[in-house]
PDB file of N, CA, C and O in Angstrom:
ATOM      1  N   ALA F   1      10.848 -13.630 -17.764  1.00 51.00           N
ATOM      2  CA  ALA F   1      10.356 -14.629 -18.700  1.00 51.00           C
ATOM      3  C   ALA F   1      10.834 -14.301 -20.103  1.00 51.00           C
ATOM      4  O   ALA F   1      10.908 -13.143 -20.483  1.00 51.00           O
ATOM      5  N   ARG F   2      11.131 -15.332 -20.840  1.00 57.00           N
ATOM      6  CA  ARG F   2      11.616 -15.174 -22.203  1.00 57.00           C
ATOM      7  C   ARG F   2      10.447 -14.893 -23.144  1.00 57.00           C
ATOM      8  O   ARG F   2       9.405 -15.534 -23.059  1.00 57.00           O
ATOM      9  N   ALA F   3      10.603 -13.928 -24.037  1.00 65.00           N
ATOM     10  CA  ALA F   3       9.541 -13.579 -24.984  1.00 65.00           C
ATOM     11  C   ALA F   3       9.414 -14.658 -26.057  1.00 65.00           C
ATOM     12  O   ALA F   3      10.402 -15.209 -26.514  1.00 65.00           O
ATOM     13  N   HIS F   4       8.177 -14.946 -26.439  1.00 78.00           N
ATOM     14  CA  HIS F   4       7.916 -15.893 -27.509  1.00 78.00           C
ATOM     15  C   HIS F   4       7.868 -15.144 -28.831  1.00 78.00           C
ATOM     16  O   HIS F   4       7.395 -14.015 -28.892  1.00 78.00           O
ATOM     17  N   THR F   5       8.345 -15.791 -29.890  1.00 77.00           N
ATOM     18  CA  THR F   5       8.248 -15.208 -31.224  1.00 77.00           C
ATOM     19  C   THR F   5       7.799 -16.273 -32.212  1.00 77.00           C
ATOM     20  O   THR F   5       7.988 -17.461 -31.990  1.00 77.00           O
ATOM     21  N   ILE F   6       7.209 -15.830 -33.301  1.00 71.00           N
ATOM     22  CA  ILE F   6       6.887 -16.672 -34.443  1.00 71.00           C
ATOM     23  C   ILE F   6       7.442 -15.957 -35.653  1.00 71.00           C
ATOM     24  O   ILE F   6       7.071 -14.817 -35.928  1.00 71.00           O
ATOM     25  N   ASN F   7       8.378 -16.599 -36.335  1.00 72.00           N
ATOM     26  CA  ASN F   7       9.069 -15.977 -37.479  1.00 72.00           C
ATOM     27  C   ASN F   7       9.634 -14.616 -37.104  1.00 72.00           C
ATOM     28  O   ASN F   7       9.513 -13.643 -37.835  1.00 72.00           O
ATOM     29  N   ASN F   8      10.235 -14.538 -35.929  1.00 76.00           N
ATOM     30  CA  ASN F   8      10.867 -13.333 -35.399  1.00 76.00           C
ATOM     31  C   ASN F   8       9.889 -12.194 -35.093  1.00 76.00           C
ATOM     32  O   ASN F   8      10.293 -11.059 -34.911  1.00 76.00           O
ATOM     33  N   VAL F   9       8.600 -12.500 -35.048  1.00 72.00           N
ATOM     34  CA  VAL F   9       7.590 -11.515 -34.660  1.00 72.00           C
ATOM     35  C   VAL F   9       7.179 -11.830 -33.228  1.00 72.00           C
ATOM     36  O   VAL F   9       6.824 -12.964 -32.926  1.00 72.00           O
ATOM     37  N   PRO F  10       7.243 -10.856 -32.336  1.00 74.00           N
ATOM     38  CA  PRO F  10       6.908 -11.140 -30.934  1.00 74.00           C
ATOM     39  C   PRO F  10       5.441 -11.520 -30.753  1.00 74.00           C
ATOM     40  O   PRO F  10       4.559 -10.931 -31.366  1.00 74.00           O
ATOM     41  N   VAL F  11       5.216 -12.521 -29.924  1.00 77.00           N
ATOM     42  CA  VAL F  11       3.865 -12.921 -29.535  1.00 77.00           C
ATOM     43  C   VAL F  11       3.624 -12.271 -28.178  1.00 77.00           C
ATOM     44  O   VAL F  11       4.319 -12.567 -27.211  1.00 77.00           O
ATOM     45  N   ILE F  12       2.655 -11.389 -28.113  1.00 77.00           N
ATOM     46  CA  ILE F  12       2.465 -10.579 -26.908  1.00 77.00           C
ATOM     47  C   ILE F  12       1.369 -11.097 -25.996  1.00 77.00           C
ATOM     48  O   ILE F  12       1.176 -10.568 -24.916  1.00 77.00           O
ATOM     49  N   GLY F  13       0.661 -12.117 -26.424  1.00 79.00           N
ATOM     50  CA  GLY F  13      -0.378 -12.669 -25.577  1.00 79.00           C
ATOM     51  C   GLY F  13      -1.255 -13.631 -26.344  1.00 79.00           C
ATOM     52  O   GLY F  13      -1.057 -13.877 -27.529  1.00 79.00           O
ATOM     53  N   GLY F  14      -2.242 -14.156 -25.642  1.00 84.00           N
ATOM     54  CA  GLY F  14      -3.182 -15.096 -26.246  1.00 84.00           C
ATOM     55  C   GLY F  14      -4.510 -14.432 -26.534  1.00 84.00           C
ATOM     56  O   GLY F  14      -4.691 -13.223 -26.332  1.00 84.00           O
ATOM     57  N   VAL F  15      -5.452 -15.243 -26.979  1.00 88.00           N
ATOM     58  CA  VAL F  15      -6.779 -14.734 -27.313  1.00 88.00           C
ATOM     59  C   VAL F  15      -7.414 -14.051 -26.105  1.00 88.00           C
ATOM     60  O   VAL F  15      -8.054 -13.012 -26.240  1.00 88.00           O
ATOM     61  N   GLY F  16      -7.204 -14.603 -24.933  1.00 89.00           N
ATOM     62  CA  GLY F  16      -7.773 -14.013 -23.718  1.00 89.00           C
ATOM     63  C   GLY F  16      -7.222 -12.638 -23.394  1.00 89.00           C
ATOM     64  O   GLY F  16      -7.838 -11.866 -22.666  1.00 89.00           O
ATOM     65  N   ASP F  17      -6.048 -12.313 -23.929  1.00 90.00           N
ATOM     66  CA  ASP F  17      -5.420 -11.013 -23.686  1.00 90.00           C
ATOM     67  C   ASP F  17      -5.785  -9.965 -24.739  1.00 90.00           C
ATOM     68  O   ASP F  17      -5.499  -8.783 -24.570  1.00 90.00           O
ATOM     69  N   LEU F  18      -6.410 -10.393 -25.819  1.00 91.00           N
ATOM     70  CA  LEU F  18      -6.609  -9.521 -26.977  1.00 91.00           C
ATOM     71  C   LEU F  18      -7.469  -8.298 -26.666  1.00 91.00           C
ATOM     72  O   LEU F  18      -7.109  -7.178 -27.017  1.00 91.00           O
ATOM     73  N   GLU F  19      -8.594  -8.507 -26.021  1.00 92.00           N
ATOM     74  CA  GLU F  19      -9.514  -7.391 -25.747  1.00 92.00           C
ATOM     75  C   GLU F  19      -8.822  -6.272 -24.977  1.00 92.00           C
ATOM     76  O   GLU F  19      -8.889  -5.103 -25.354  1.00 92.00           O
ATOM     77  N   ALA F  20      -8.135  -6.625 -23.894  1.00 93.00           N
ATOM     78  CA  ALA F  20      -7.440  -5.617 -23.082  1.00 93.00           C
ATOM     79  C   ALA F  20      -6.326  -4.947 -23.879  1.00 93.00           C
ATOM     80  O   ALA F  20      -6.109  -3.732 -23.757  1.00 93.00           O
ATOM     81  N   PHE F  21      -5.634  -5.714 -24.689  1.00 90.00           N
ATOM     82  CA  PHE F  21      -4.550  -5.148 -25.487  1.00 90.00           C
ATOM     83  C   PHE F  21      -5.083  -4.152 -26.514  1.00 90.00           C
ATOM     84  O   PHE F  21      -4.518  -3.079 -26.708  1.00 90.00           O
ATOM     85  N   LEU F  22      -6.204  -4.492 -27.159  1.00 93.00           N
ATOM     86  CA  LEU F  22      -6.801  -3.577 -28.133  1.00 93.00           C
ATOM     87  C   LEU F  22      -7.299  -2.299 -27.467  1.00 93.00           C
ATOM     88  O   LEU F  22      -7.282  -1.231 -28.070  1.00 93.00           O
ATOM     89  N   GLN F  23      -7.748  -2.393 -26.216  1.00 93.00           N
ATOM     90  CA  GLN F  23      -8.195  -1.205 -25.482  1.00 93.00           C
ATOM     91  C   GLN F  23      -7.023  -0.317 -25.091  1.00 93.00           C
ATOM     92  O   GLN F  23      -7.137   0.898 -25.076  1.00 93.00           O
ATOM     93  N   ALA F  24      -5.885  -0.923 -24.775  1.00 93.00           N
ATOM     94  CA  ALA F  24      -4.751  -0.175 -24.235  1.00 93.00           C
ATOM     95  C   ALA F  24      -3.791   0.365 -25.292  1.00 93.00           C
ATOM     96  O   ALA F  24      -3.012   1.263 -24.997  1.00 93.00           O
ATOM     97  N   HIS F  25      -3.832  -0.177 -26.511  1.00 91.00           N
ATOM     98  CA  HIS F  25      -2.833   0.185 -27.525  1.00 91.00           C
ATOM     99  C   HIS F  25      -3.489   0.507 -28.862  1.00 91.00           C
ATOM    100  O   HIS F  25      -4.563   0.023 -29.168  1.00 91.00           O
ATOM    101  N   LEU F  26      -2.806   1.298 -29.651  1.00 91.00           N
ATOM    102  CA  LEU F  26      -3.235   1.599 -31.008  1.00 91.00           C
ATOM    103  C   LEU F  26      -2.679   0.507 -31.913  1.00 91.00           C
ATOM    104  O   LEU F  26      -1.465   0.421 -32.118  1.00 91.00           O
ATOM    105  N   ILE F  27      -3.548  -0.340 -32.429  1.00 88.00           N
ATOM    106  CA  ILE F  27      -3.144  -1.501 -33.220  1.00 88.00           C
ATOM    107  C   ILE F  27      -3.609  -1.309 -34.661  1.00 88.00           C
ATOM    108  O   ILE F  27      -4.760  -0.933 -34.907  1.00 88.00           O
ATOM    109  N   ASP F  28      -2.716  -1.569 -35.611  1.00 90.00           N
ATOM    110  CA  ASP F  28      -3.056  -1.445 -37.030  1.00 90.00           C
ATOM    111  C   ASP F  28      -3.829  -2.651 -37.543  1.00 90.00           C
ATOM    112  O   ASP F  28      -4.731  -2.522 -38.372  1.00 90.00           O
ATOM    113  N   GLU F  29      -3.456  -3.831 -37.055  1.00 90.00           N
ATOM    114  CA  GLU F  29      -4.042  -5.048 -37.599  1.00 90.00           C
ATOM    115  C   GLU F  29      -3.770  -6.223 -36.665  1.00 90.00           C
ATOM    116  O   GLU F  29      -2.716  -6.288 -36.038  1.00 90.00           O
ATOM    117  N   VAL F  30      -4.723  -7.133 -36.594  1.00 89.00           N
ATOM    118  CA  VAL F  30      -4.537  -8.384 -35.859  1.00 89.00           C
ATOM    119  C   VAL F  30      -4.433  -9.491 -36.896  1.00 89.00           C
ATOM    120  O   VAL F  30      -5.263  -9.584 -37.803  1.00 89.00           O
ATOM    121  N   VAL F  31      -3.391 -10.306 -36.775  1.00 84.00           N
ATOM    122  CA  VAL F  31      -3.190 -11.432 -37.688  1.00 84.00           C
ATOM    123  C   VAL F  31      -3.123 -12.697 -36.842  1.00 84.00           C
ATOM    124  O   VAL F  31      -2.413 -12.735 -35.846  1.00 84.00           O
ATOM    125  N   TYR F  32      -3.879 -13.715 -37.254  1.00 84.00           N
ATOM    126  CA  TYR F  32      -3.842 -14.967 -36.505  1.00 84.00           C
ATOM    127  C   TYR F  32      -3.845 -16.161 -37.448  1.00 84.00           C
ATOM    128  O   TYR F  32      -4.211 -16.043 -38.612  1.00 84.00           O
ATOM    129  N   PHE F  33      -3.435 -17.298 -36.931  1.00 81.00           N
ATOM    130  CA  PHE F  33      -3.397 -18.549 -37.671  1.00 81.00           C
ATOM    131  C   PHE F  33      -4.583 -19.392 -37.228  1.00 81.00           C
ATOM    132  O   PHE F  33      -4.613 -19.876 -36.097  1.00 81.00           O
ATOM    133  N   PRO F  34      -5.608 -19.560 -38.074  1.00 81.00           N
ATOM    134  CA  PRO F  34      -6.819 -20.261 -37.664  1.00 81.00           C
ATOM    135  C   PRO F  34      -6.583 -21.686 -37.152  1.00 81.00           C
ATOM    136  O   PRO F  34      -7.281 -22.132 -36.254  1.00 81.00           O
ATOM    137  N   GLY F  35      -5.608 -22.372 -37.690  1.00 80.00           N
ATOM    138  CA  GLY F  35      -5.355 -23.741 -37.269  1.00 80.00           C
ATOM    139  C   GLY F  35      -4.795 -23.852 -35.864  1.00 80.00           C
ATOM    140  O   GLY F  35      -4.765 -24.934 -35.287  1.00 80.00           O
ATOM    141  N   ALA F  36      -4.380 -22.733 -35.291  1.00 80.00           N
ATOM    142  CA  ALA F  36      -3.752 -22.754 -33.966  1.00 80.00           C
ATOM    143  C   ALA F  36      -4.736 -22.510 -32.830  1.00 80.00           C
ATOM    144  O   ALA F  36      -4.379 -22.684 -31.675  1.00 80.00           O
ATOM    145  N   ILE F  37      -5.953 -22.103 -33.165  1.00 84.00           N
ATOM    146  CA  ILE F  37      -6.926 -21.824 -32.105  1.00 84.00           C
ATOM    147  C   ILE F  37      -8.263 -22.480 -32.441  1.00 84.00           C
ATOM    148  O   ILE F  37      -8.584 -22.728 -33.602  1.00 84.00           O
ATOM    149  N   ALA F  38      -9.051 -22.730 -31.417  1.00 88.00           N
ATOM    150  CA  ALA F  38     -10.358 -23.367 -31.577  1.00 88.00           C
ATOM    151  C   ALA F  38     -11.330 -22.445 -32.303  1.00 88.00           C
ATOM    152  O   ALA F  38     -11.188 -21.221 -32.241  1.00 88.00           O
ATOM    153  N   PRO F  39     -12.333 -23.013 -32.992  1.00 87.00           N
ATOM    154  CA  PRO F  39     -13.303 -22.178 -33.714  1.00 87.00           C
ATOM    155  C   PRO F  39     -13.953 -21.100 -32.851  1.00 87.00           C
ATOM    156  O   PRO F  39     -14.140 -19.982 -33.304  1.00 87.00           O
ATOM    157  N   GLY F  40     -14.280 -21.400 -31.608  1.00 88.00           N
ATOM    158  CA  GLY F  40     -14.862 -20.384 -30.726  1.00 88.00           C
ATOM    159  C   GLY F  40     -13.910 -19.244 -30.450  1.00 88.00           C
ATOM    160  O   GLY F  40     -14.325 -18.094 -30.304  1.00 88.00           O
ATOM    161  N   GLN F  41     -12.626 -19.555 -30.382  1.00 92.00           N
ATOM    162  CA  GLN F  41     -11.616 -18.518 -30.168  1.00 92.00           C
ATOM    163  C   GLN F  41     -11.506 -17.629 -31.409  1.00 92.00           C
ATOM    164  O   GLN F  41     -11.284 -16.429 -31.301  1.00 92.00           O
ATOM    165  N   ARG F  42     -11.638 -18.214 -32.585  1.00 92.00           N
ATOM    166  CA  ARG F  42     -11.590 -17.424 -33.832  1.00 92.00           C
ATOM    167  C   ARG F  42     -12.707 -16.381 -33.819  1.00 92.00           C
ATOM    168  O   ARG F  42     -12.501 -15.233 -34.204  1.00 92.00           O
ATOM    169  N   THR F  43     -13.882 -16.802 -33.363  1.00 92.00           N
ATOM    170  CA  THR F  43     -15.020 -15.886 -33.277  1.00 92.00           C
ATOM    171  C   THR F  43     -14.700 -14.739 -32.317  1.00 92.00           C
ATOM    172  O   THR F  43     -15.028 -13.585 -32.603  1.00 92.00           O
ATOM    173  N   ARG F  44     -14.047 -15.046 -31.199  1.00 93.00           N
ATOM    174  CA  ARG F  44     -13.659 -13.997 -30.233  1.00 93.00           C
ATOM    175  C   ARG F  44     -12.685 -13.006 -30.858  1.00 93.00           C
ATOM    176  O   ARG F  44     -12.792 -11.794 -30.645  1.00 93.00           O
ATOM    177  N   VAL F  45     -11.714 -13.516 -31.631  1.00 93.00           N
ATOM    178  CA  VAL F  45     -10.724 -12.643 -32.284  1.00 93.00           C
ATOM    179  C   VAL F  45     -11.425 -11.716 -33.276  1.00 93.00           C
ATOM    180  O   VAL F  45     -11.203 -10.499 -33.272  1.00 93.00           O
ATOM    181  N   GLU F  46     -12.272 -12.287 -34.121  1.00 94.00           N
ATOM    182  CA  GLU F  46     -12.985 -11.493 -35.127  1.00 94.00           C
ATOM    183  C   GLU F  46     -13.874 -10.434 -34.461  1.00 94.00           C
ATOM    184  O   GLU F  46     -13.900  -9.279 -34.881  1.00 94.00           O
ATOM    185  N   ALA F  47     -14.588 -10.829 -33.410  1.00 95.00           N
ATOM    186  CA  ALA F  47     -15.492  -9.901 -32.718  1.00 95.00           C
ATOM    187  C   ALA F  47     -14.723  -8.778 -32.027  1.00 95.00           C
ATOM    188  O   ALA F  47     -15.145  -7.619 -32.059  1.00 95.00           O
ATOM    189  N   ALA F  48     -13.599  -9.098 -31.421  1.00 95.00           N
ATOM    190  CA  ALA F  48     -12.785  -8.066 -30.754  1.00 95.00           C
ATOM    191  C   ALA F  48     -12.281  -7.056 -31.773  1.00 95.00           C
ATOM    192  O   ALA F  48     -12.321  -5.848 -31.531  1.00 95.00           O
ATOM    193  N   GLY F  49     -11.823  -7.529 -32.911  1.00 95.00           N
ATOM    194  CA  GLY F  49     -11.372  -6.619 -33.960  1.00 95.00           C
ATOM    195  C   GLY F  49     -12.494  -5.706 -34.428  1.00 95.00           C
ATOM    196  O   GLY F  49     -12.302  -4.497 -34.600  1.00 95.00           O
ATOM    197  N   GLU F  50     -13.659  -6.290 -34.601  1.00 96.00           N
ATOM    198  CA  GLU F  50     -14.811  -5.503 -35.047  1.00 96.00           C
ATOM    199  C   GLU F  50     -15.193  -4.446 -34.004  1.00 96.00           C
ATOM    200  O   GLU F  50     -15.439  -3.289 -34.344  1.00 96.00           O
ATOM    201  N   ARG F  51     -15.225  -4.835 -32.732  1.00 95.00           N
ATOM    202  CA  ARG F  51     -15.579  -3.880 -31.659  1.00 95.00           C
ATOM    203  C   ARG F  51     -14.614  -2.703 -31.606  1.00 95.00           C
ATOM    204  O   ARG F  51     -15.004  -1.586 -31.308  1.00 95.00           O
ATOM    205  N   HIS F  52     -13.340  -2.965 -31.875  1.00 95.00           N
ATOM    206  CA  HIS F  52     -12.318  -1.919 -31.772  1.00 95.00           C
ATOM    207  C   HIS F  52     -11.941  -1.331 -33.123  1.00 95.00           C
ATOM    208  O   HIS F  52     -10.985  -0.562 -33.226  1.00 95.00           O
ATOM    209  N   GLN F  53     -12.679  -1.711 -34.157  1.00 96.00           N
ATOM    210  CA  GLN F  53     -12.449  -1.229 -35.521  1.00 96.00           C
ATOM    211  C   GLN F  53     -11.009  -1.461 -35.966  1.00 96.00           C
ATOM    212  O   GLN F  53     -10.361  -0.584 -36.544  1.00 96.00           O
ATOM    213  N   VAL F  54     -10.514  -2.651 -35.672  1.00 95.00           N
ATOM    214  CA  VAL F  54      -9.169  -3.066 -36.059  1.00 95.00           C
ATOM    215  C   VAL F  54      -9.320  -4.210 -37.065  1.00 95.00           C
ATOM    216  O   VAL F  54      -9.992  -5.198 -36.770  1.00 95.00           O
ATOM    217  N   PRO F  55      -8.725  -4.082 -38.256  1.00 95.00           N
ATOM    218  CA  PRO F  55      -8.815  -5.171 -39.225  1.00 95.00           C
ATOM    219  C   PRO F  55      -8.217  -6.462 -38.662  1.00 95.00           C
ATOM    220  O   PRO F  55      -7.197  -6.434 -37.976  1.00 95.00           O
ATOM    221  N   VAL F  56      -8.874  -7.567 -38.960  1.00 93.00           N
ATOM    222  CA  VAL F  56      -8.408  -8.884 -38.536  1.00 93.00           C
ATOM    223  C   VAL F  56      -8.159  -9.708 -39.794  1.00 93.00           C
ATOM    224  O   VAL F  56      -9.015  -9.797 -40.668  1.00 93.00           O
ATOM    225  N   ARG F  57      -6.965 -10.264 -39.873  1.00 90.00           N
ATOM    226  CA  ARG F  57      -6.585 -11.064 -41.044  1.00 90.00           C
ATOM    227  C   ARG F  57      -6.173 -12.447 -40.581  1.00 90.00           C
ATOM    228  O   ARG F  57      -5.486 -12.600 -39.583  1.00 90.00           O
ATOM    229  N   ARG F  58      -6.624 -13.452 -41.315  1.00 88.00           N
ATOM    230  CA  ARG F  58      -6.237 -14.823 -41.024  1.00 88.00           C
ATOM    231  C   ARG F  58      -4.989 -15.171 -41.827  1.00 88.00           C
ATOM    232  O   ARG F  58      -4.952 -14.973 -43.028  1.00 88.00           O
ATOM    233  N   PHE F  59      -3.983 -15.679 -41.149  1.00 79.00           N
ATOM    234  CA  PHE F  59      -2.767 -16.134 -41.810  1.00 79.00           C
ATOM    235  C   PHE F  59      -3.128 -17.412 -42.556  1.00 79.00           C
ATOM    236  O   PHE F  59      -3.750 -18.296 -41.995  1.00 79.00           O
ATOM    237  N   PRO F  60      -2.764 -17.523 -43.831  1.00 74.00           N
ATOM    238  CA  PRO F  60      -3.193 -18.703 -44.592  1.00 74.00           C
ATOM    239  C   PRO F  60      -2.607 -20.003 -44.060  1.00 74.00           C
ATOM    240  O   PRO F  60      -1.477 -20.048 -43.587  1.00 74.00           O
ATOM    241  N   ASP F  61      -3.410 -21.037 -44.144  1.00 64.00           N
ATOM    242  CA  ASP F  61      -2.993 -22.389 -43.797  1.00 64.00           C
ATOM    243  C   ASP F  61      -2.324 -22.966 -45.036  1.00 64.00           C
ATOM    244  O   ASP F  61      -2.997 -23.371 -45.979  1.00 64.00           O
ATOM    245  N   LEU F  62      -1.005 -22.957 -45.077  1.00 59.00           N
ATOM    246  CA  LEU F  62      -0.261 -23.350 -46.273  1.00 59.00           C
ATOM    247  C   LEU F  62      -0.539 -24.782 -46.703  1.00 59.00           C
ATOM    248  O   LEU F  62      -0.531 -25.089 -47.890  1.00 59.00           O
ATOM    249  N   VAL F  63      -0.821 -25.664 -45.771  1.00 56.00           N
ATOM    250  CA  VAL F  63      -1.111 -27.052 -46.129  1.00 56.00           C
ATOM    251  C   VAL F  63      -2.408 -27.129 -46.920  1.00 56.00           C
ATOM    252  O   VAL F  63      -2.502 -27.853 -47.903  1.00 56.00           O
ATOM    253  N   ASN F  64      -3.416 -26.362 -46.531  1.00 57.00           N
ATOM    254  CA  ASN F  64      -4.700 -26.404 -47.218  1.00 57.00           C
ATOM    255  C   ASN F  64      -4.716 -25.605 -48.520  1.00 57.00           C
ATOM    256  O   ASN F  64      -5.665 -25.700 -49.277  1.00 57.00           O
ATOM    257  N   LEU F  65      -3.689 -24.817 -48.792  1.00 56.00           N
ATOM    258  CA  LEU F  65      -3.620 -24.079 -50.050  1.00 56.00           C
ATOM    259  C   LEU F  65      -3.131 -24.959 -51.198  1.00 56.00           C
ATOM    260  O   LEU F  65      -3.370 -24.664 -52.357  1.00 56.00           O
ATOM    261  N   ALA F  66      -2.456 -26.045 -50.888  1.00 56.00           N
ATOM    262  CA  ALA F  66      -1.928 -26.946 -51.909  1.00 56.00           C
ATOM    263  C   ALA F  66      -3.089 -27.661 -52.599  1.00 56.00           C
ATOM    264  O   ALA F  66      -4.099 -27.963 -51.983  1.00 56.00           O
ATOM    265  N   PRO F  67      -2.947 -27.923 -53.911  1.00 59.00           N
ATOM    266  CA  PRO F  67      -4.002 -28.658 -54.616  1.00 59.00           C
ATOM    267  C   PRO F  67      -4.237 -30.022 -53.956  1.00 59.00           C
ATOM    268  O   PRO F  67      -3.294 -30.715 -53.593  1.00 59.00           O
ATOM    269  N   ALA F  68      -5.488 -30.383 -53.802  1.00 56.00           N
ATOM    270  CA  ALA F  68      -5.830 -31.641 -53.129  1.00 56.00           C
ATOM    271  C   ALA F  68      -5.872 -32.774 -54.144  1.00 56.00           C
ATOM    272  O   ALA F  68      -6.846 -32.943 -54.856  1.00 56.00           O
ATOM    273  N   ARG F  69      -4.809 -33.558 -54.217  1.00 54.00           N
ATOM    274  CA  ARG F  69      -4.779 -34.718 -55.099  1.00 54.00           C
ATOM    275  C   ARG F  69      -5.184 -35.960 -54.331  1.00 54.00           C
ATOM    276  O   ARG F  69      -5.891 -36.797 -54.833  1.00 54.00           O
ATOM    277  N   GLU F  70      -4.688 -36.065 -53.106  1.00 54.00           N
ATOM    278  CA  GLU F  70      -5.090 -37.154 -52.230  1.00 54.00           C
ATOM    279  C   GLU F  70      -4.931 -36.686 -50.803  1.00 54.00           C
ATOM    280  O   GLU F  70      -4.102 -35.835 -50.513  1.00 54.00           O
ATOM    281  N   LYS F  71      -5.731 -37.217 -49.942  1.00 51.00           N
ATOM    282  CA  LYS F  71      -5.679 -36.814 -48.540  1.00 51.00           C
ATOM    283  C   LYS F  71      -4.416 -37.346 -47.889  1.00 51.00           C
ATOM    284  O   LYS F  71      -4.015 -38.477 -48.116  1.00 51.00           O
ATOM    285  N   THR F  72      -3.773 -36.503 -47.088  1.00 48.00           N
ATOM    286  CA  THR F  72      -2.603 -36.902 -46.306  1.00 48.00           C
ATOM    287  C   THR F  72      -3.067 -37.149 -44.888  1.00 48.00           C
ATOM    288  O   THR F  72      -3.654 -36.253 -44.287  1.00 48.00           O
ATOM    289  N   PRO F  73      -2.838 -38.356 -44.355  1.00 50.00           N
ATOM    290  CA  PRO F  73      -3.243 -38.585 -42.960  1.00 50.00           C
ATOM    291  C   PRO F  73      -2.579 -37.589 -42.036  1.00 50.00           C
ATOM    292  O   PRO F  73      -1.454 -37.166 -42.260  1.00 50.00           O
ATOM    293  N   ALA F  74      -3.307 -37.203 -40.990  1.00 49.00           N
ATOM    294  CA  ALA F  74      -2.811 -36.194 -40.038  1.00 49.00           C
ATOM    295  C   ALA F  74      -1.485 -36.596 -39.411  1.00 49.00           C
ATOM    296  O   ALA F  74      -0.690 -35.750 -39.042  1.00 49.00           O
ATOM    297  N   SER F  75      -1.225 -37.894 -39.301  1.00 46.00           N
ATOM    298  CA  SER F  75       0.001 -38.326 -38.651  1.00 46.00           C
ATOM    299  C   SER F  75       1.200 -38.368 -39.593  1.00 46.00           C
ATOM    300  O   SER F  75       2.314 -38.595 -39.179  1.00 46.00           O
ATOM    301  N   SER F  76       0.971 -38.148 -40.893  1.00 44.00           N
ATOM    302  CA  SER F  76       2.068 -38.181 -41.855  1.00 44.00           C
ATOM    303  C   SER F  76       2.808 -36.855 -41.845  1.00 44.00           C
ATOM    304  O   SER F  76       2.192 -35.797 -41.759  1.00 44.00           O
ATOM    305  N   PRO F  77       4.141 -36.904 -41.973  1.00 49.00           N
ATOM    306  CA  PRO F  77       4.895 -35.649 -42.027  1.00 49.00           C
ATOM    307  C   PRO F  77       4.607 -34.916 -43.329  1.00 49.00           C
ATOM    308  O   PRO F  77       4.372 -35.528 -44.353  1.00 49.00           O
ATOM    309  N   VAL F  78       4.596 -33.590 -43.245  1.00 45.00           N
ATOM    310  CA  VAL F  78       4.375 -32.754 -44.411  1.00 45.00           C
ATOM    311  C   VAL F  78       5.556 -31.819 -44.534  1.00 45.00           C
ATOM    312  O   VAL F  78       5.940 -31.176 -43.576  1.00 45.00           O
ATOM    313  N   GLU F  79       6.136 -31.748 -45.703  1.00 47.00           N
ATOM    314  CA  GLU F  79       7.274 -30.863 -45.944  1.00 47.00           C
ATOM    315  C   GLU F  79       6.789 -29.656 -46.710  1.00 47.00           C
ATOM    316  O   GLU F  79       6.125 -29.792 -47.739  1.00 47.00           O
ATOM    317  N   VAL F  80       7.092 -28.471 -46.203  1.00 42.00           N
ATOM    318  CA  VAL F  80       6.717 -27.224 -46.880  1.00 42.00           C
ATOM    319  C   VAL F  80       7.999 -26.569 -47.354  1.00 42.00           C
ATOM    320  O   VAL F  80       8.904 -26.311 -46.571  1.00 42.00           O
ATOM    321  N   VAL F  81       8.083 -26.339 -48.651  1.00 43.00           N
ATOM    322  CA  VAL F  81       9.265 -25.717 -49.232  1.00 43.00           C
ATOM    323  C   VAL F  81       8.880 -24.329 -49.700  1.00 43.00           C
ATOM    324  O   VAL F  81       7.914 -24.143 -50.402  1.00 43.00           O
ATOM    325  N   VAL F  82       9.651 -23.346 -49.250  1.00 32.00           N
ATOM    326  CA  VAL F  82       9.365 -21.953 -49.611  1.00 32.00           C
ATOM    327  C   VAL F  82      10.430 -21.466 -50.575  1.00 32.00           C
ATOM    328  O   VAL F  82      11.582 -21.725 -50.450  1.00 32.00           O
TER     329      VAL F  82
END
């Protein structure tokens, strides 16, 4: 199977795999994108990090960091320039 990556960083599993991975490996930090998982899953990620004393950081939602002048409908394309 081909490995998945995000910005050239390997994705090693999903939320359901996190607990076992934290038990089996020495992890410095867990980073996740809140917009990509359901609120209940976010709670699981945070709790797993706390149980294993691993810092958990949320990757910022770049769309929501922009000043809110007017609402953009969800179906409208959004261009992010870095």
